[in-house]
Each structure stands twice: as C-alpha cells, then as structure tokens.
Short mmCIF file of C-alpha atoms and ligand atoms in Angstrom, two decimals:
data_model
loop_
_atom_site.label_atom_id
_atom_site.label_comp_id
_atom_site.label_asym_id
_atom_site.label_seq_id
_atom_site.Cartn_x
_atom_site.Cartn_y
_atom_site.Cartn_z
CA UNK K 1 0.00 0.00 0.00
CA UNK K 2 1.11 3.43 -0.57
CA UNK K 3 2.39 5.91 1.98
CA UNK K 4 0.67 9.40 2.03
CA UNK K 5 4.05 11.06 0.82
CA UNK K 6 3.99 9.86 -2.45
CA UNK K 7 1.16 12.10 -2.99
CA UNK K 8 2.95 15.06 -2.72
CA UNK K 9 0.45 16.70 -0.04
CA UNK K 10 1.39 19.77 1.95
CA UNK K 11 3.49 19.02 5.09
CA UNK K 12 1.13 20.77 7.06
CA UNK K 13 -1.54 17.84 5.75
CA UNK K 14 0.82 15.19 6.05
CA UNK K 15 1.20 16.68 9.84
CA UNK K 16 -2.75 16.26 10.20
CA UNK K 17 -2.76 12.35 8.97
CA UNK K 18 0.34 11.67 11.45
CA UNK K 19 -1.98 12.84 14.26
CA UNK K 20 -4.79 10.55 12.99
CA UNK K 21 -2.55 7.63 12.60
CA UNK K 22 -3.21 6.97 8.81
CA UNK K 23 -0.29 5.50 7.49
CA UNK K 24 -1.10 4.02 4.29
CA UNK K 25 -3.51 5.00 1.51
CA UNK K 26 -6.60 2.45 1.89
CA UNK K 27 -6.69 0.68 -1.76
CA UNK K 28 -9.99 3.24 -3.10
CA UNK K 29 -7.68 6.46 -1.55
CA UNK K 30 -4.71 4.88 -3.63
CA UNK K 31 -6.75 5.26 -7.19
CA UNK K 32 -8.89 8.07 -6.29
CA UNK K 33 -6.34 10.74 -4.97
CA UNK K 34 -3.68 11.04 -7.86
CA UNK K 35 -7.01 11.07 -10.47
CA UNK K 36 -8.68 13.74 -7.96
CA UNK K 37 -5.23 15.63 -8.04
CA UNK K 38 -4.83 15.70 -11.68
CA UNK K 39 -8.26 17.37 -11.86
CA UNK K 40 -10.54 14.10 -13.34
CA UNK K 41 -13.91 14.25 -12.56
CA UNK K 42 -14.62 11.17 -10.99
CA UNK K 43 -17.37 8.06 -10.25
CA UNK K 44 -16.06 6.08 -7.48
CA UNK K 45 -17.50 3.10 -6.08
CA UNK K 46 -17.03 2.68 -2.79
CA UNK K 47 -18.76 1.43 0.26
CA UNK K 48 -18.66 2.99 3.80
CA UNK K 49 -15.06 1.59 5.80
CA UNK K 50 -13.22 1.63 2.77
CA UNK K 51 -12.10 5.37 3.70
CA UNK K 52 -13.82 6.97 0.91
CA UNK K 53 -14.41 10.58 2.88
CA UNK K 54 -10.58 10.91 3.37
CA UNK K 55 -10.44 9.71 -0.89
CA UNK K 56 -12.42 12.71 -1.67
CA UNK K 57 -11.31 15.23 1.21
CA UNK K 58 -7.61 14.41 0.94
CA UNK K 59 -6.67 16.20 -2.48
CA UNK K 60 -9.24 18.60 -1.98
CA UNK K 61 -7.90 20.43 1.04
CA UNK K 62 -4.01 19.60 -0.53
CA UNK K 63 -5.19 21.71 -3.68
CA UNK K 64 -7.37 24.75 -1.10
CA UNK K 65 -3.59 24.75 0.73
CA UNK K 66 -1.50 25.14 -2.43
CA UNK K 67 -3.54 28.03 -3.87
CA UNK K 68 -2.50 29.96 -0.62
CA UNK K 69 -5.29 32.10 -1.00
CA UNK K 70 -5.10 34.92 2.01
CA UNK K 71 -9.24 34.82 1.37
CA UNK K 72 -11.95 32.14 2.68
CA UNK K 73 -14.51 31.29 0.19
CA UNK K 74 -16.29 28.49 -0.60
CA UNK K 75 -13.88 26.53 -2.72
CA UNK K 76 -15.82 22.85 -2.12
CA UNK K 77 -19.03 22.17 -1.58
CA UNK K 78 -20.16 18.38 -0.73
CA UNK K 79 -24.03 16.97 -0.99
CA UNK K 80 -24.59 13.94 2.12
CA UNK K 81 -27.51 12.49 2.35
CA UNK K 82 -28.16 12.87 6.70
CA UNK K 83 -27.07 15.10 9.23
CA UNK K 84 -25.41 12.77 10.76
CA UNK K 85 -23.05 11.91 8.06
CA UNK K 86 -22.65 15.73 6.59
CA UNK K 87 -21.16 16.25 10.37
CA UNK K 88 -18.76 13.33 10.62
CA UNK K 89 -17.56 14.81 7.19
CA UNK K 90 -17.08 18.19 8.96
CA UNK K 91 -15.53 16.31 11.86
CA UNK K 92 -12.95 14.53 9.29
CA UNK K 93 -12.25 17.72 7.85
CA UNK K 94 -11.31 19.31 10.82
CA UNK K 95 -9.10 16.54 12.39
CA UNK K 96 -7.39 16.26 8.39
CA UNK K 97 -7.06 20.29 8.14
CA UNK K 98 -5.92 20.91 11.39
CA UNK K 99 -2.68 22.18 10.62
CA UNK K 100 -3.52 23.33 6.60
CA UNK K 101 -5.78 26.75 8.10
CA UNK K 102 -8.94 24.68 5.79
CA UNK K 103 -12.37 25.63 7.50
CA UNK K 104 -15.30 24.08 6.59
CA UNK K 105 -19.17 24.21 7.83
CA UNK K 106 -22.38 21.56 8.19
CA UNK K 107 -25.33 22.66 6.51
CA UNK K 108 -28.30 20.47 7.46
CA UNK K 109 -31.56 20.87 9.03
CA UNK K 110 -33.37 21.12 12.48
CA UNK K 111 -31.51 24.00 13.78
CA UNK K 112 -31.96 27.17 15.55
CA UNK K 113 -31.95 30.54 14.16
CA UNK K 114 -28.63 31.60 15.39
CA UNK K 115 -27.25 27.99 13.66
CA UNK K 116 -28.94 29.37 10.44
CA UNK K 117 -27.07 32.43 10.60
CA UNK K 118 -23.85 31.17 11.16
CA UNK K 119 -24.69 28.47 7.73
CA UNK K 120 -25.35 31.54 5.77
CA UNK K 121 -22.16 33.49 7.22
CA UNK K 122 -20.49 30.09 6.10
CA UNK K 123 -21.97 29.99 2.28
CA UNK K 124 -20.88 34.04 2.57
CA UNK K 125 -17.31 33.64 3.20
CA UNK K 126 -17.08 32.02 6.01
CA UNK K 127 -15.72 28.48 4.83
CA UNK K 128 -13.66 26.72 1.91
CA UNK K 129 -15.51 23.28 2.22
CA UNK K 130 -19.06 23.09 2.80
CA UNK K 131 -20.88 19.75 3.47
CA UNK K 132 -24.80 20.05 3.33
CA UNK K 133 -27.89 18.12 3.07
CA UNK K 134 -29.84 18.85 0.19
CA UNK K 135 -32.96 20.15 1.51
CA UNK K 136 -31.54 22.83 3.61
CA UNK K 137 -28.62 23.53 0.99
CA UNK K 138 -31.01 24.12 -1.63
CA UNK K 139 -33.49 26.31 1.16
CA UNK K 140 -30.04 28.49 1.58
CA UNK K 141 -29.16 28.72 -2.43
CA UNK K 142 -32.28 30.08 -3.03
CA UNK K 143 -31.87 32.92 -0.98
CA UNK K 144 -29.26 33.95 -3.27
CA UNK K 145 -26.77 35.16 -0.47
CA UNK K 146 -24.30 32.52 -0.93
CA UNK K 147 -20.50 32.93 -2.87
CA UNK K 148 -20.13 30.09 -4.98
CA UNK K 149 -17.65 31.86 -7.93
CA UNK K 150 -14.65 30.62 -6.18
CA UNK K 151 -16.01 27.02 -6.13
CA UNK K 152 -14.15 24.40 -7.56
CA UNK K 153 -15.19 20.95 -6.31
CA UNK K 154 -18.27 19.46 -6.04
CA UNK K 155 -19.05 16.31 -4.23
CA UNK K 156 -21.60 13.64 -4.22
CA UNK K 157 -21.37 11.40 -1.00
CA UNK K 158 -23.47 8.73 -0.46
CA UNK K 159 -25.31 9.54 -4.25
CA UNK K 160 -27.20 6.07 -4.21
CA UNK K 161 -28.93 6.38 -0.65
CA UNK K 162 -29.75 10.27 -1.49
CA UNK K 163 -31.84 9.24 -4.66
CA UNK K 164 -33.37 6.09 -2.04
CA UNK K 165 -34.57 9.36 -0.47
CA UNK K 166 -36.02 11.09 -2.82
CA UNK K 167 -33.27 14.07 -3.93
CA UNK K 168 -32.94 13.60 -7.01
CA UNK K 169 -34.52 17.13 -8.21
CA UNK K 170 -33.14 18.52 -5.16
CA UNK K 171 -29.69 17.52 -6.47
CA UNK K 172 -30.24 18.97 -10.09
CA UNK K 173 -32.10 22.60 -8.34
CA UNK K 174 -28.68 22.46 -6.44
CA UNK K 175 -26.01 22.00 -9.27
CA UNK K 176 -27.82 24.89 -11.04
CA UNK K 177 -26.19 27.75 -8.87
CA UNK K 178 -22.79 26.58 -9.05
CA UNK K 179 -20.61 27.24 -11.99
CA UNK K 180 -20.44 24.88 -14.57
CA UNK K 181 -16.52 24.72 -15.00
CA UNK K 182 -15.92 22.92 -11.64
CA UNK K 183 -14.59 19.14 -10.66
CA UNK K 184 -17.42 16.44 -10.07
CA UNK K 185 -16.56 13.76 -7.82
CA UNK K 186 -19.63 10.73 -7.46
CA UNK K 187 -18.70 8.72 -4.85
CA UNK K 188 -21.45 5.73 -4.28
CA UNK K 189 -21.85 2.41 -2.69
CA UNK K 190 -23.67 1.18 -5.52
CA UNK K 191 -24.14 1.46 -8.98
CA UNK K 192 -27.47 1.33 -10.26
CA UNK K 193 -29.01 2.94 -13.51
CA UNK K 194 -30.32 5.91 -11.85
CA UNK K 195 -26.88 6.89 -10.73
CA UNK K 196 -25.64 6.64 -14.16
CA UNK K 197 -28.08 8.68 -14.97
CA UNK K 198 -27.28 11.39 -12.49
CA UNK K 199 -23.74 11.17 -13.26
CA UNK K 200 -23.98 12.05 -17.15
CA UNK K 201 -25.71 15.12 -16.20
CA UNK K 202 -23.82 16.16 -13.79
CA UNK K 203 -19.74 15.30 -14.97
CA UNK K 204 -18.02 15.59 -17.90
CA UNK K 205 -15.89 12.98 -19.19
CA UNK K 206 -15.46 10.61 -15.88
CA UNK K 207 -12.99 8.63 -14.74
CA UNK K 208 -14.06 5.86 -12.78
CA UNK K 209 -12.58 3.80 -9.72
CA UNK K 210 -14.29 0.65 -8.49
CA UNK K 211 -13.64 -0.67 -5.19
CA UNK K 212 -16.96 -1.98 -3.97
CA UNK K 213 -17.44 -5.59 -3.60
CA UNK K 214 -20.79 -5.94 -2.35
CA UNK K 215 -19.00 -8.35 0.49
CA UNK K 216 -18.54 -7.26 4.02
CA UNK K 217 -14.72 -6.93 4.87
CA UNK K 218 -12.97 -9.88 5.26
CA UNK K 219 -12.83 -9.36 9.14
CA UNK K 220 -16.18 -9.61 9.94
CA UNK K 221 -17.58 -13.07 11.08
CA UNK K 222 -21.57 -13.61 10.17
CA UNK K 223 -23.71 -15.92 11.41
CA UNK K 224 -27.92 -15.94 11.49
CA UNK K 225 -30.31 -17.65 13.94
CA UNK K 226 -33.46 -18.73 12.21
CA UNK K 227 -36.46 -17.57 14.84
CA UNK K 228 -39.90 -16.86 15.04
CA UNK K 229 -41.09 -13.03 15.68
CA UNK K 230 -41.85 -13.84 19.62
CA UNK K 231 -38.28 -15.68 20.24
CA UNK K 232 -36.60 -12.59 18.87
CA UNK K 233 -36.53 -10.48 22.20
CA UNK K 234 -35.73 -13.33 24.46
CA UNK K 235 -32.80 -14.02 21.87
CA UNK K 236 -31.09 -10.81 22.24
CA UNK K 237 -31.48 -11.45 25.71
CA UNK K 238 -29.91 -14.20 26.03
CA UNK K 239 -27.13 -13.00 23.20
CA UNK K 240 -26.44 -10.13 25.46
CA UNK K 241 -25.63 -11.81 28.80
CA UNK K 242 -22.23 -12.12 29.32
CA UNK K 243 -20.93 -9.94 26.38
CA UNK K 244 -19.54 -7.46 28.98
CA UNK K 245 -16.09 -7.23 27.26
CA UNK K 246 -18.36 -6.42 23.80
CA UNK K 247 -17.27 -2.63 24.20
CA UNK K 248 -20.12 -1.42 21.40
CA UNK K 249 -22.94 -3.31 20.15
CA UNK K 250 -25.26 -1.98 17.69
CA UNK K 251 -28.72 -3.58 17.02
CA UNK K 252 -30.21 -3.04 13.70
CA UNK K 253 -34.30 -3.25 13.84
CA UNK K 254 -36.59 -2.33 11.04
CA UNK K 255 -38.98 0.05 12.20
CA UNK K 256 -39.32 2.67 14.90
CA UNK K 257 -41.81 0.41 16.75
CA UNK K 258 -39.75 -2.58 16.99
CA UNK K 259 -36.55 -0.44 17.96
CA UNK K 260 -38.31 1.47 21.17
CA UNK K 261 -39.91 -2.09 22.21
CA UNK K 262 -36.56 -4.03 22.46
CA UNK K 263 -34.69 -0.67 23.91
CA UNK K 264 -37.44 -0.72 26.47
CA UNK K 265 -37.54 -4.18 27.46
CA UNK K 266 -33.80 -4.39 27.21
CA UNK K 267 -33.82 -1.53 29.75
CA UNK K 268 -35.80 -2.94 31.88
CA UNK K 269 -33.45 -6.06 31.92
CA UNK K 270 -31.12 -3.26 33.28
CA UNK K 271 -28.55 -3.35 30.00
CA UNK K 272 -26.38 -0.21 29.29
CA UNK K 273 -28.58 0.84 26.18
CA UNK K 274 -30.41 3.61 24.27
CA UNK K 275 -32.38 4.21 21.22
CA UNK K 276 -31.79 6.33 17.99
CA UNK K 277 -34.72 6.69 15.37
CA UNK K 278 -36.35 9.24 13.55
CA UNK K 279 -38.68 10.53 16.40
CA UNK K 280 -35.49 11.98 17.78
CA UNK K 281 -34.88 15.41 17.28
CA UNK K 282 -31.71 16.39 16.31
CA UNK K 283 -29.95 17.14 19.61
CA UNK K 284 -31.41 14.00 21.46
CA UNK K 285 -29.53 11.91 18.27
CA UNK K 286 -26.22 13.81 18.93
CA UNK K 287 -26.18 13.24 22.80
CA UNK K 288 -27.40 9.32 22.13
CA UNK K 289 -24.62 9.30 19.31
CA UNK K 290 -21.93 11.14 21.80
CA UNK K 291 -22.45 8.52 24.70
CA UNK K 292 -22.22 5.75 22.15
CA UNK K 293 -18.86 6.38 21.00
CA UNK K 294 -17.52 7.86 24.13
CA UNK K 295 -18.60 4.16 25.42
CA UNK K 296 -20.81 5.14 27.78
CA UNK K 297 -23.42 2.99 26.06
CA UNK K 298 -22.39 -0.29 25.59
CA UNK K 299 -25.83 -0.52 23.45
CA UNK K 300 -27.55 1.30 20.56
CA UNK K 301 -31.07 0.41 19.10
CA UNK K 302 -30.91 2.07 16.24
CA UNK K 303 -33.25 2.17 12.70
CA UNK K 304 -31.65 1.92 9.52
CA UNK K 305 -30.65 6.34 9.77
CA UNK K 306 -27.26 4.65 10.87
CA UNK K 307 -27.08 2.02 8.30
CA UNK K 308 -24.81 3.53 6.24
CA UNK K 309 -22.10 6.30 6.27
CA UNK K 310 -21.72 6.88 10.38
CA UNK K 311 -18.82 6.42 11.32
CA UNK K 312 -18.20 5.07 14.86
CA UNK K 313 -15.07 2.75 15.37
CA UNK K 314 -14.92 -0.55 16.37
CA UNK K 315 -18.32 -1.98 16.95
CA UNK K 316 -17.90 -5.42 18.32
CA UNK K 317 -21.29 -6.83 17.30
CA UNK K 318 -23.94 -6.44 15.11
CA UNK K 319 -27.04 -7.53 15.45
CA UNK K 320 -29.34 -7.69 12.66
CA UNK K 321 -32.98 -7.89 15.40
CA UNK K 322 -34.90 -7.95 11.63
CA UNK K 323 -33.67 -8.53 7.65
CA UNK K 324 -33.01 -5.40 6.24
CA UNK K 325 -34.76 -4.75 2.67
CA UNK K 326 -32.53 -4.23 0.65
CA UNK K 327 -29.50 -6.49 0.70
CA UNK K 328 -27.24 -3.80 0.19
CA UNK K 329 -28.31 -2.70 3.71
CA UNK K 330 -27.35 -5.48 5.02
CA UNK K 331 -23.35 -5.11 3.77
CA UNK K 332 -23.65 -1.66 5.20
CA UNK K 333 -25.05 -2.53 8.16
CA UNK K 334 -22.20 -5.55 8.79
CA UNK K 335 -19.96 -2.67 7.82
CA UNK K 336 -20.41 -0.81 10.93
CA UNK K 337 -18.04 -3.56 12.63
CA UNK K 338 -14.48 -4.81 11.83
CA UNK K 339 -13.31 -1.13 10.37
CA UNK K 340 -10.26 -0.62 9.10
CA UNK K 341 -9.18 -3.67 10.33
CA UNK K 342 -10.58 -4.77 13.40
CA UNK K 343 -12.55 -8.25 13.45
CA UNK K 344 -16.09 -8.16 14.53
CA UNK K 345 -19.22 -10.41 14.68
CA UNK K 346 -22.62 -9.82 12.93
CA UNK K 347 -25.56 -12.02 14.06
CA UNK K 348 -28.76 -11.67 11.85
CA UNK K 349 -32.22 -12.61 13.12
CA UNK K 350 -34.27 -14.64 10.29
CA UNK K 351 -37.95 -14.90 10.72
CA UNK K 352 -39.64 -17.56 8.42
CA UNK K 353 -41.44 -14.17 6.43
CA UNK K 354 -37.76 -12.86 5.38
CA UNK K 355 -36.08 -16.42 4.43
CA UNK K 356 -36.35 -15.49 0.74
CA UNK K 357 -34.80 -12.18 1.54
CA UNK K 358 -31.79 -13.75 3.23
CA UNK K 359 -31.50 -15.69 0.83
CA UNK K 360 -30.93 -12.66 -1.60
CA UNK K 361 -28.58 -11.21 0.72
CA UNK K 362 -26.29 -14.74 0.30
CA UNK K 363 -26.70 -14.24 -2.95
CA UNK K 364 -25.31 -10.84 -3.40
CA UNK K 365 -22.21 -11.20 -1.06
CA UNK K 366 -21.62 -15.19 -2.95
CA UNK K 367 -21.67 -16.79 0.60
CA UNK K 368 -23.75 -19.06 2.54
CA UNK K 369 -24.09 -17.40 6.25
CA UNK K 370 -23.71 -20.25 8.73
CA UNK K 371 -27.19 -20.65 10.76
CA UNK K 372 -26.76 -21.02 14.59
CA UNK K 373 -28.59 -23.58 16.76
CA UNK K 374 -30.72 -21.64 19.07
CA UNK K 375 -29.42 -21.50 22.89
CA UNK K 376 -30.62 -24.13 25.06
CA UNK K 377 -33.86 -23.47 26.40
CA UNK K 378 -35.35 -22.32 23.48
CA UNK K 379 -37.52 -23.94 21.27
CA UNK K 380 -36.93 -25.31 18.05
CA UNK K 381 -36.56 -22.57 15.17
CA UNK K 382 -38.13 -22.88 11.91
CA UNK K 383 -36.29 -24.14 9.24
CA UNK K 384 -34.43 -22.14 6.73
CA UNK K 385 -35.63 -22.44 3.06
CA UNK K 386 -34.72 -19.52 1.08
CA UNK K 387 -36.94 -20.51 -1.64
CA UNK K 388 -39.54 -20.18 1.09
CA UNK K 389 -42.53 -17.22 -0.29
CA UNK K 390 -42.84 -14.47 2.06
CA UNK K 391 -46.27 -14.99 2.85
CA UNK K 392 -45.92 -19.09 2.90
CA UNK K 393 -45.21 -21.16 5.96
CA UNK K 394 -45.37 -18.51 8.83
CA UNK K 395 -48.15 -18.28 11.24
CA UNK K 396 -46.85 -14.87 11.96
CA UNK K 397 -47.93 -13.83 8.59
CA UNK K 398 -49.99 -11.12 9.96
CA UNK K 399 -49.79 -7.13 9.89
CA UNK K 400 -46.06 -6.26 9.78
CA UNK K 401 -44.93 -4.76 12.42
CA UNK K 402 -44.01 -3.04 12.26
CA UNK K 403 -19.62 25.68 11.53
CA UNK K 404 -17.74 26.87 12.05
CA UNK K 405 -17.95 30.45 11.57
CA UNK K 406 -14.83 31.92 11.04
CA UNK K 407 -14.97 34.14 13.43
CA UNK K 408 -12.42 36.11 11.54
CA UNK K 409 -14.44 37.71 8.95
CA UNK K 410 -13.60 35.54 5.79
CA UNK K 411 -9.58 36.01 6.33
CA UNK K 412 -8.01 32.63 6.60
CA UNK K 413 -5.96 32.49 9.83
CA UNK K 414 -3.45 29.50 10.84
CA UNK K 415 -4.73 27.18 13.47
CA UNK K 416 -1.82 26.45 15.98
CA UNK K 417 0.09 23.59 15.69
CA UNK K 418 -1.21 21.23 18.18
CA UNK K 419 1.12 20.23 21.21
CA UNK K 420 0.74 16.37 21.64
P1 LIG B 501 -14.94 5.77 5.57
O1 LIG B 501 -14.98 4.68 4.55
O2 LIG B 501 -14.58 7.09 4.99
O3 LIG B 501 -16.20 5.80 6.39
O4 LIG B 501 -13.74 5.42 6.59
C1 LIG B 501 -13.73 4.30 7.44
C2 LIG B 501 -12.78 4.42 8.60
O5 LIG B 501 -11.42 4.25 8.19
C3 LIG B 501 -12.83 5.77 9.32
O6 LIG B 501 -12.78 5.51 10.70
C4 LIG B 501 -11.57 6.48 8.89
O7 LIG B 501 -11.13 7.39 9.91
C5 LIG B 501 -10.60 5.30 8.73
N1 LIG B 501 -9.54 5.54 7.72
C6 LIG B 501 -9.68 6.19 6.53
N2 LIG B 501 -8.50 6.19 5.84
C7 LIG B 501 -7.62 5.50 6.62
C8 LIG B 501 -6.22 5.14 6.45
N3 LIG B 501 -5.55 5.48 5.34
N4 LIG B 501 -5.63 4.45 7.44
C9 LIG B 501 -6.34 4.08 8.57
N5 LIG B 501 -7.65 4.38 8.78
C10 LIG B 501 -8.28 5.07 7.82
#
C-alpha cells in the first residue's frame, strides 16, 4: 500500500494524517487521490469503511492549501444524504485540516436561528468546504446570499442512498447555482441505472474507480439464527448476557416500533442501552450518538438512519434484530463492525417471512451465512428455506410490524500547531 508522501500533499496535511494515525492509503484512496489531483472528474464506487471521505477530502484540502489564498470562500461544496453523516464529514475535515488553516461548515436541518445564521455566514465567506444536506442547501441557495464563484469541487457522497430518499430534483435545483466549469466527484456504494443517470448530467468525461465488492470486509464473522417473531426479544437477551467485554454493540431493527420495544424491554433487563430513530430530534440523536462512542453505552437500538455512512469505530457486534430490505443494507449494516481492520461479529435474526430475503442477501455477497442452533432453552426454530414465499409457511404472517464560523471575517488564519 502506498504511503501518504507519495502524494505530494502539503506538510502541514501530512502533519494532520500523522496525528490521525493513517499511514497508508486504503486501496480506493490509492486510485482516487492522484485522479482527484490531476483534476478528473470522478465516479467512485465505494462502500462505507473503505475510507472513501478521506479519498475525496484528501486532495481537496491539498489543492485549497496550495492556492495559498489569504481569502476564505467556498472553494468545495459536498451533498450527504443525513445530518449525521454531513457532520462526521465536517468532523474529518477538521481533524485532516488541522494544521492546513482549511475551514469548513455543516449545513443540514433542524436547527436554531442563530445555527442558520452562522450556515449563511459560512456559504458568505465564512468556509472553503461546505458539506450540506440537500434540503436545507437548496433552502439556503435560493436565498441567493451565498458565494459560490470561487467554487471548484463538487461532491456527491453517499449519491445512491440520497436518490433512495427522494433528492434527485433537489440535487439537479442544487447544481444549477454553481458554476459549470468545476470538478465532479460521485462517490457511491452502488451502482445502479439511476446513478448513471445522475452522473452524465452532472460530470463531464469521468474517470471511474471501483472498489466496492458488495461483500462485508474480510474481518467480519456472520452468522444468522433462524427464529420466530416472539423468540426474537428473548434471543437478544440471552445474546447479550455475558458480552460485557463487547465494548459497542449496535442492534439493527426495522422500524421505529420494533426499535423502542426491544430498547425498552432491554432496559428494563437493566442493560447499558439507548435508542436512535427518527422521532429523535436532532440534539437527542447527537447526545445518544456522543455517549455511544464515548462508550458510555455499551448498546444502541438504532433504525436503519445509521445504516450507512456513520462512522463510529470498532463496533464489536452487530445484530441484525430484523432482515433489512434491501441487501445492500445489510453489507452496510455488517460494515459498521471490523473497520479498518478490526474483526467483529454480525448475528442476523431470520424470521420464516424474510427467508427469501436472506436468501438474496447470500446471494449478493456469494456466501452461505452459517445458521446457529438456538441457545438451550429455546424452542426449536423454523427451518431455513430460502426458496420459502414471504407470505408461505409462517403463522406470523400477519400485519407487519411493524460551523464553524470563522470568526475572523472571511480572512483565513493559521490554526496552531497542536502540542501532543
Ligand atoms: P470511511 O470509509 O470514509 O467511512 O472510513 C472508514 C474508517 O477508516 C474511518 O474511521 C476512517 O477514519 C478510517 N480511515 C480512513 N482512511 C484510513 C487510512 N488510510 N488508514 C487508517 N484508517 C483510515
């Protein structure tokens, strides 16, 4: 693998990667970066763990620190589809930039006046990267306040799970204020027609890096019980006890219902665990979020809003409580364990209903998932036939349940070098 060096990066951003402890280019960061420096535009295929952001944000902020412009103004501006993943951009910006003097600002939703201010001082002159959501991008854009003829970059994070949720338009409104001589980077777990689509109106003459095998990494171990819906709670249970020296755990459930039932019961059984869904509001996610990486929470419920793109380190176990959907979820979802490197387990809970869906998902990733005996004490589990209909075979068949501001006025100013 290659060393950053080779690049021929800034010391100031080689200082930054030191401090993170990225040694080596991950394989999508070694094809991306040298086409990203000579100025490609760019469809890149990469799932979440594969570093992808630092792909995209690596040249960027190497080419904002070699113009050594005195001036802040938006130089980059890059489209995520949540909050939560347009602020662990920010985040990786900030930790990547530290020593360069590169601000950037979150633009997303759910925020106080004063936040809105300080996004529209940012889209003034107040930031050279900008990462925002499309619906409150586009809400700022069409106030017209916003200084986009510096811009250079434009980046698409995440572009298949924003069209899932419904931005395509929002994306085209968006791309119509900025200029039309820019770079285009696509970056995208998947591939499918619609993305294509989006990509031929959007860049011009694409280079394209594939690194996405639709396979979990190779550290992850998986493994699926087959159960019926009312063994399901008294699984995770019983999967729970004794996993003390499980640091994080993340439990995956379909719907909002089924993710506050199992946090409550599992509360009751006095387990270090919250909840994240979207009946949180935006601060309750960040303080659920905060506790859950700082390992105060040896437990997160979550709904599929953390599927993909969140990044939070070393997740010991997954646990699939239903079958995700779409069987790309499910590689994203194994993805949030065994990160760059570290092994992890995902469990997946198969009801007789989503058998045929399963089945899909071994498709897709070209592997047979071993299925687990249940633990003693429980009865027998159905059997697994992936061939099985939905609707066939399940008594259960019934309803489903379901900125920074720069505070110095647009005039970039060196952050100090840090001290250990
Ligand atoms: P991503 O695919 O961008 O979500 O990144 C996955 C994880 O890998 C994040 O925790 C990054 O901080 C980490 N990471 C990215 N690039 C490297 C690298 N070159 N060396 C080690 N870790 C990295």
């Amino acid at each position: 693998m290659t060393k950053f060096d080779s690049f021929g990066f800034e010391d100031s951003l080689l200082d930054g990667l030191t401090s993170m402890g990225f040694e080596k280019a991950t394989p999508i960061q070694e094809k991306a970066i040298p086409l990203i420096l000579e100025n490609n535009d760019l469809i890149a295929c990469a799932q979440t763990g594969t570093g992808k952001t630092a792909a995209f944000l690596l040249p960027v902020i190497d080419k904002i620190c070699k113009k050594q412009s005195a001036d802040i103004s938006v130089n980059t501006v890059i489209i995520a589809p949540t909050r939560e993943l347009a602020l662990q951009i920010d985040q990786q910006v900030e930790a990547l930039a530290y020593f360069t003097g590169v601000v950037s600002a979150p633009i997303y939703g759910g925020t106080d006046a004063g936040e809105f201010d300080k996004q529209k001082n940012a889209l003034k002159n107040g930031a050279d990267i900008i990462i925002g959501t499309p619906g409150k991008l586009l809400a700022h854009l069409r106030f017209g306040y916003a200084k986009l003829d510096q811009m250079e970059h434009l980046i698409l994070d995440e572009a298949d799970r924003m069209l899932d949720m419904g931005f395509y338009e929002d994306i085209l409104n968006i791309i119509e204020y900025f200029p039309k001589e820019r770079q285009t980077l696509l970056f995208s777990a998947t591939m499918p027609d619609k993305i294509r689509k989006l990509a031929k109106k959007t860049l011009q003459n694409p280079k394209e890096v594939n690194i996405a095998i639709s396979k979990p990494a190779a550290g992850v171990m998986q493994a699926a019980y087959n159960v019926y819906d009312d063994q399901k709670i008294a699984l995770v249970s019983s999967l729970l006890k004794g996993k003390d020296n499980y640091k994080s755990i993340i439990i995956f459930a379909s719907t909002k219902l089924s993710c506050k039932n199992l946090s409550r019961q599992l509360k009751k059984e006095k387990f270090s665990v919250d909840e994240i869904h979207s009946d949180l509001d935006q601060s309750e996610r960040e303080v659920v979020l905060r506790d859950f990486k700082n390992r105060k929470l040896q437990i997160l419920v979550a709904t599929d809003i953390l599927s993909r793109g969140i990044d939070i380190d070393s997740i010991s176990l997954v646990i699939n409580y239903d079958v995700p959907n779409d069987a790309e979820d499910y590689v994203h979802r194994v993805g949030r364990t065994a990160r760059a490197e570290n092994t992890g387990l995902a469990l997946t809970f198969i009801n007789p209903r989503d058998q045929q869906k399963f089945g899909k998902i071994e498709a897709l990733i070209e592997r047979e998932i071993p299925k687990l005996n249940l633990p003693e004490g429980f009865k027998q589990g159905p059997k697994y036939d992936p061939n099985r209909r939905p609707s066939s075979g399940s008594k259960y068949r019934g309803k489903k349940k379901n900125f920074s501001n720069n505070k110095k006025g647009g005039k970039r100013y060196n952050k100090p070098k840090k001290k250990d």
